[in-house]
Amino acid sequence: PIPSLRTSPQSVTGQTAGPLRVMVVDDSLVLRGMITRMINEDPATSQVVASAANGKLAVERAAAKDLDVVILDIEMPVMDGIT
């Protein structure tokens, strides 16, 4: 399993928060699935709440989600991870 980003989720106020809400962005469906499974191994600390196959879709979906972390590929069609 991947190490937790934080062992006990807390907000900036020090109060316990929910798990990290993650978006996975990669043009490879296989890699998105693998990363999603790894992140979701410990739902108490993190969970994938959105995914996208390119940067343009990620920007659109991120606007509608309350995200803590975005994991993205650099080289993708339509809009890359740098843009």
Coordinates of C-alpha atoms in Angstrom, one line a residue:
P1 CA 0.0 0.0 0.0
I2 CA 1.0 3.6 -0.5
P3 CA 1.9 5.6 2.6
S4 CA -0.8 7.9 3.9
L5 CA -0.4 11.6 3.2
R6 CA -1.6 12.3 6.7
T7 CA -2.2 9.8 9.5
S8 CA -5.0 11.6 11.1
P9 CA -6.9 14.0 8.8
Q10 CA -7.2 17.5 10.3
S11 CA -8.4 20.8 8.9
V12 CA -6.3 23.9 9.2
T13 CA -8.2 24.7 12.4
G14 CA -7.0 21.4 14.0
Q15 CA -10.3 19.7 13.9
T16 CA -10.7 16.3 12.5
A17 CA -11.6 16.5 8.8
G18 CA -12.7 13.8 6.4
P19 CA -10.5 11.9 4.0
L20 CA -8.5 13.7 1.3
R21 CA -10.7 14.2 -1.8
V22 CA -8.6 13.3 -4.8
M23 CA -8.9 13.8 -8.6
V24 CA -6.9 11.5 -10.9
V25 CA -6.1 12.9 -14.4
D26 CA -4.4 10.7 -17.0
D27 CA -5.2 9.8 -20.6
S28 CA -4.6 6.1 -19.8
L29 CA -7.7 4.4 -18.4
V30 CA -5.4 1.6 -17.0
L31 CA -3.2 4.0 -15.1
R32 CA -6.3 6.0 -13.8
G33 CA -7.7 2.7 -12.5
M34 CA -4.4 1.6 -10.9
I35 CA -3.9 5.0 -9.2
T36 CA -7.5 5.0 -8.1
R37 CA -7.3 1.6 -6.5
M38 CA -4.1 2.5 -4.7
I39 CA -5.6 5.7 -3.3
N40 CA -8.8 4.1 -2.3
E41 CA -7.0 1.3 -0.3
D42 CA -7.5 3.3 2.9
P43 CA -10.8 5.2 2.5
A44 CA -10.3 6.8 6.0
T45 CA -7.4 8.9 4.7
S46 CA -8.1 9.5 1.0
Q47 CA -10.6 8.7 -1.7
V48 CA -10.9 9.4 -5.4
V49 CA -13.9 11.6 -6.0
A50 CA -13.3 12.5 -9.7
S51 CA -11.2 11.5 -12.7
A52 CA -10.6 12.8 -16.1
A53 CA -8.8 11.7 -19.3
N54 CA -7.4 15.1 -20.2
G55 CA -6.6 18.5 -18.7
K56 CA -9.7 20.2 -20.2
L57 CA -12.1 17.7 -18.6
A58 CA -10.1 18.0 -15.4
V59 CA -10.6 21.8 -15.2
E60 CA -14.3 21.4 -15.9
R61 CA -14.8 18.7 -13.3
A62 CA -12.6 20.4 -10.7
A63 CA -14.8 23.5 -10.8
A64 CA -17.7 21.3 -9.6
K65 CA -15.8 19.4 -6.9
D66 CA -14.3 20.3 -3.5
L67 CA -10.8 18.8 -4.0
D68 CA -7.8 18.6 -1.8
V69 CA -5.4 16.9 -4.2
V70 CA -5.1 16.5 -8.0
I71 CA -2.8 13.9 -9.4
L72 CA -2.2 14.4 -13.1
D73 CA -0.2 13.3 -16.1
I74 CA 1.9 15.8 -17.9
E75 CA 1.5 14.5 -21.5
M76 CA -2.2 14.2 -22.5
P77 CA -4.3 15.1 -25.5
V78 CA -6.5 18.2 -25.7
M79 CA -4.9 19.9 -22.7
D80 CA -1.7 18.7 -21.1
G81 CA -0.9 18.7 -17.3
I82 CA 1.3 21.8 -17.6
T83 CA -1.4 24.0 -19.2

